[in-house]
GROMACS .gro file of C-alpha atoms in nm:
model
  191
    1UNK     CA    1   8.562   8.494   9.808
    2UNK     CA    2   8.743   8.790   9.971
    3UNK     CA    3   9.057   8.951   9.823
    4UNK     CA    4   9.336   8.895  10.071
    5UNK     CA    5   9.578   9.195  10.099
    6UNK     CA    6   9.809   9.385  10.338
    7UNK     CA    7   9.725   9.757  10.315
    8UNK     CA    8   9.972  10.029  10.384
    9UNK     CA    9   9.742  10.274  10.567
   10UNK     CA   10   9.995  10.431  10.794
   11UNK     CA   11   9.895  10.788  10.892
   12UNK     CA   12   9.553  10.762  10.753
   13UNK     CA   13   9.246  10.865  10.945
   14UNK     CA   14   9.026  10.595  11.106
   15UNK     CA   15   8.697  10.601  11.278
   16UNK     CA   16   8.571  10.360  11.544
   17UNK     CA   17   8.215  10.404  11.649
   18UNK     CA   18   8.155  10.222  11.984
   19UNK     CA   19   8.339  10.232  12.310
   20UNK     CA   20   8.320   9.886  12.453
   21UNK     CA   21   8.565   9.591  12.461
   22UNK     CA   22   8.531   9.501  12.088
   23UNK     CA   23   8.583   9.865  11.982
   24UNK     CA   24   8.887   9.870  12.194
   25UNK     CA   25   9.041   9.566  12.036
   26UNK     CA   26   8.966   9.704  11.687
   27UNK     CA   27   9.132  10.045  11.799
   28UNK     CA   28   9.447   9.864  11.908
   29UNK     CA   29   9.461   9.679  11.563
   30UNK     CA   30   9.420  10.010  11.382
   31UNK     CA   31   9.692  10.169  11.604
   32UNK     CA   32   9.927   9.888  11.530
   33UNK     CA   33   9.872   9.957  11.157
   34UNK     CA   34   9.984  10.320  11.217
   35UNK     CA   35   9.639  10.485  11.160
   36UNK     CA   36   9.529  10.788  11.329
   37UNK     CA   37   9.207  10.686  11.527
   38UNK     CA   38   8.914  10.879  11.639
   39UNK     CA   39   8.675  10.699  11.876
   40UNK     CA   40   8.309  10.814  11.902
   41UNK     CA   41   8.076  10.674  12.159
   42UNK     CA   42   7.859  10.804  12.427
   43UNK     CA   43   8.044  10.592  12.685
   44UNK     CA   44   8.425  10.474  12.642
   45UNK     CA   45   8.589  10.184  12.819
   46UNK     CA   46   8.846  10.307  13.064
   47UNK     CA   47   9.140  10.161  12.876
   48UNK     CA   48   9.085  10.405  12.596
   49UNK     CA   49   9.238  10.684  12.819
   50UNK     CA   50   9.582  10.515  12.774
   51UNK     CA   51   9.567  10.503  12.401
   52UNK     CA   52   9.698  10.763  12.150
   53UNK     CA   53   9.351  10.819  12.008
   54UNK     CA   54   9.106  11.130  12.004
   55UNK     CA   55   8.775  11.048  12.179
   56UNK     CA   56   8.445  11.197  12.156
   57UNK     CA   57   8.197  11.107  12.421
   58UNK     CA   58   7.872  11.134  12.209
   59UNK     CA   59   7.656  10.947  11.968
   60UNK     CA   60   7.768  10.881  11.621
   61UNK     CA   61   7.682  11.140  11.335
   62UNK     CA   62   7.712  11.072  10.967
   63UNK     CA   63   7.942  11.361  10.941
   64UNK     CA   64   8.204  11.177  11.134
   65UNK     CA   65   8.283  10.995  10.832
   66UNK     CA   66   8.423  11.293  10.651
   67UNK     CA   67   8.793  11.251  10.567
   68UNK     CA   68   8.805  10.894  10.703
   69UNK     CA   69   8.963  10.594  10.512
   70UNK     CA   70   8.864  10.329  10.761
   71UNK     CA   71   8.568  10.294  10.986
   72UNK     CA   72   8.471  10.017  11.234
   73UNK     CA   73   8.118   9.995  11.357
   74UNK     CA   74   8.144   9.831  11.693
   75UNK     CA   75   7.843   9.950  11.902
   76UNK     CA   76   7.605   9.728  12.077
   77UNK     CA   77   7.321   9.862  11.867
   78UNK     CA   78   7.284   9.662  11.532
   79UNK     CA   79   7.075   9.960  11.394
   80UNK     CA   80   7.375  10.208  11.449
   81UNK     CA   81   7.622   9.952  11.307
   82UNK     CA   82   7.410   9.901  11.012
   83UNK     CA   83   7.377  10.283  10.944
   84UNK     CA   84   7.757  10.322  10.993
   85UNK     CA   85   7.827  10.048  10.735
   86UNK     CA   86   7.560  10.169  10.482
   87UNK     CA   87   7.716  10.529  10.499
   88UNK     CA   88   8.047  10.411  10.464
   89UNK     CA   89   7.982  10.191  10.172
   90UNK     CA   90   7.815  10.472   9.999
   91UNK     CA   91   8.118  10.690  10.047
   92UNK     CA   92   8.374  10.419   9.938
   93UNK     CA   93   8.520  10.395  10.283
   94UNK     CA   94   8.667  10.055  10.413
   95UNK     CA   95   8.425   9.950  10.674
   96UNK     CA   96   8.427   9.658  10.938
   97UNK     CA   97   8.109   9.568  11.101
   98UNK     CA   98   8.212   9.403  11.427
   99UNK     CA   99   7.877   9.236  11.478
  100UNK     CA  100   7.807   9.123  11.136
  101UNK     CA  101   8.119   9.089  10.925
  102UNK     CA  102   7.937   9.019  10.600
  103UNK     CA  103   7.798   9.364  10.610
  104UNK     CA  104   8.116   9.545  10.591
  105UNK     CA  105   8.399   9.556  10.331
  106UNK     CA  106   8.685   9.497  10.568
  107UNK     CA  107   8.752   9.207  10.795
  108UNK     CA  108   9.041   9.162  11.030
  109UNK     CA  109   9.213   8.834  11.018
  110UNK     CA  110   9.398   8.654  11.292
  111UNK     CA  111   9.748   8.764  11.266
  112UNK     CA  112  10.083   8.624  11.388
  113UNK     CA  113  10.421   8.782  11.323
  114UNK     CA  114  10.788   8.725  11.389
  115UNK     CA  115  11.007   9.004  11.289
  116UNK     CA  116  10.910   9.120  10.927
  117UNK     CA  117  10.709   8.815  10.873
  118UNK     CA  118  10.343   8.841  10.911
  119UNK     CA  119  10.075   8.562  10.863
  120UNK     CA  120   9.735   8.672  10.853
  121UNK     CA  121   9.442   8.403  10.860
  122UNK     CA  122   9.077   8.433  10.763
  123UNK     CA  123   8.835   8.168  10.736
  124UNK     CA  124   8.606   8.312  10.501
  125UNK     CA  125   8.324   8.247  10.736
  126UNK     CA  126   8.238   8.354  11.092
  127UNK     CA  127   8.485   8.118  11.255
  128UNK     CA  128   8.743   8.352  11.440
  129UNK     CA  129   8.820   8.067  11.682
  130UNK     CA  130   8.945   7.854  11.376
  131UNK     CA  131   9.157   8.156  11.259
  132UNK     CA  132   9.301   8.227  11.594
  133UNK     CA  133   9.402   7.858  11.638
  134UNK     CA  134   9.555   7.845  11.297
  135UNK     CA  135   9.745   8.158  11.349
  136UNK     CA  136   9.892   8.013  11.658
  137UNK     CA  137   9.989   7.691  11.470
  138UNK     CA  138  10.163   7.919  11.208
  139UNK     CA  139  10.350   8.094  11.456
  140UNK     CA  140  10.540   7.779  11.555
  141UNK     CA  141  10.660   7.744  11.187
  142UNK     CA  142  10.776   8.099  11.148
  143UNK     CA  143  11.150   8.129  11.096
  144UNK     CA  144  11.368   8.346  11.319
  145UNK     CA  145  11.420   8.708  11.234
  146UNK     CA  146  11.788   8.647  11.167
  147UNK     CA  147  11.706   8.383  10.907
  148UNK     CA  148  11.482   8.620  10.730
  149UNK     CA  149  11.739   8.885  10.723
  150UNK     CA  150  11.997   8.642  10.589
  151UNK     CA  151  11.766   8.528  10.321
  152UNK     CA  152  11.685   8.896  10.220
  153UNK     CA  153  12.026   8.979  10.195
  154UNK     CA  154  12.098   8.668   9.970
  155UNK     CA  155  11.804   8.773   9.768
  156UNK     CA  156  11.928   9.130   9.711
  157UNK     CA  157  12.267   8.988   9.619
  158UNK     CA  158  12.115   8.746   9.372
  159UNK     CA  159  11.923   9.013   9.194
  160UNK     CA  160  12.227   9.203   9.125
  161UNK     CA  161  12.387   8.903   8.937
  162UNK     CA  162  12.381   8.831   8.556
  163UNK     CA  163  12.074   8.647   8.449
  164UNK     CA  164  12.194   8.280   8.448
  165UNK     CA  165  12.370   8.325   8.788
  166UNK     CA  166  12.058   8.525   8.921
  167UNK     CA  167  11.844   8.211   8.829
  168UNK     CA  168  12.089   7.970   8.999
  169UNK     CA  169  12.122   8.181   9.323
  170UNK     CA  170  11.748   8.233   9.349
  171UNK     CA  171  11.693   7.852   9.287
  172UNK     CA  172  11.947   7.775   9.582
  173UNK     CA  173  11.770   8.039   9.804
  174UNK     CA  174  11.439   7.886   9.743
  175UNK     CA  175  11.566   7.539   9.815
  176UNK     CA  176  11.733   7.657  10.143
  177UNK     CA  177  11.406   7.832  10.253
  178UNK     CA  178  11.185   7.551  10.182
  179UNK     CA  179  11.421   7.312  10.367
  180UNK     CA  180  11.423   7.529  10.662
  181UNK     CA  181  11.035   7.512  10.664
  182UNK     CA  182  11.058   7.129  10.615
  183UNK     CA  183  10.931   7.129  10.259
  184UNK     CA  184  11.080   6.947   9.964
  185UNK     CA  185  11.340   7.166   9.770
  186UNK     CA  186  11.130   7.182   9.439
  187UNK     CA  187  10.755   7.124   9.371
  188UNK     CA  188  10.687   6.999   9.021
  189UNK     CA  189  10.538   7.259   8.794
  190UNK     CA  190  10.629   7.549   9.047
  191UNK     CA  191  10.776   7.863   8.901
   0.00000   0.00000   0.00000
């Protein structure tokens, strides 16, 4: 079982080893997370030129891992991907092996978002098509940004109340959110 978590890595250094379409997708994902990305590969997909990344057109070298928090091994060479993963693991760097996910320590889930709400889906297996389909299904269930903002404001107001009033206001908010999502107001035994 994997640990599901959202990591705040904005501004951290990331390395992508590989220059093909998979490396390009992973690079875009890292950029969306606010990481500073360096791409190392002998050849680069032309779309890298439009991205705010540092590129180095050469083979990977173990020294490339210095100072990096996240690395993606996405070459068409299993031996290079394995070497990158092995070195990153030794150094305690989060690593994604694009060809064989179980070799790495980081997997990229299928993601859907609306405003500040994000839903990440992983299958725990090598079934990205299922994860993507589930993410699409969840997208249809996500509330609008305005509703989320109203609920967030209500929560902030409730937290400023006296304990008894706070409990009642939070219970009312929970019931309203659950109703908006088509769920029963209260689940037995839920805290």
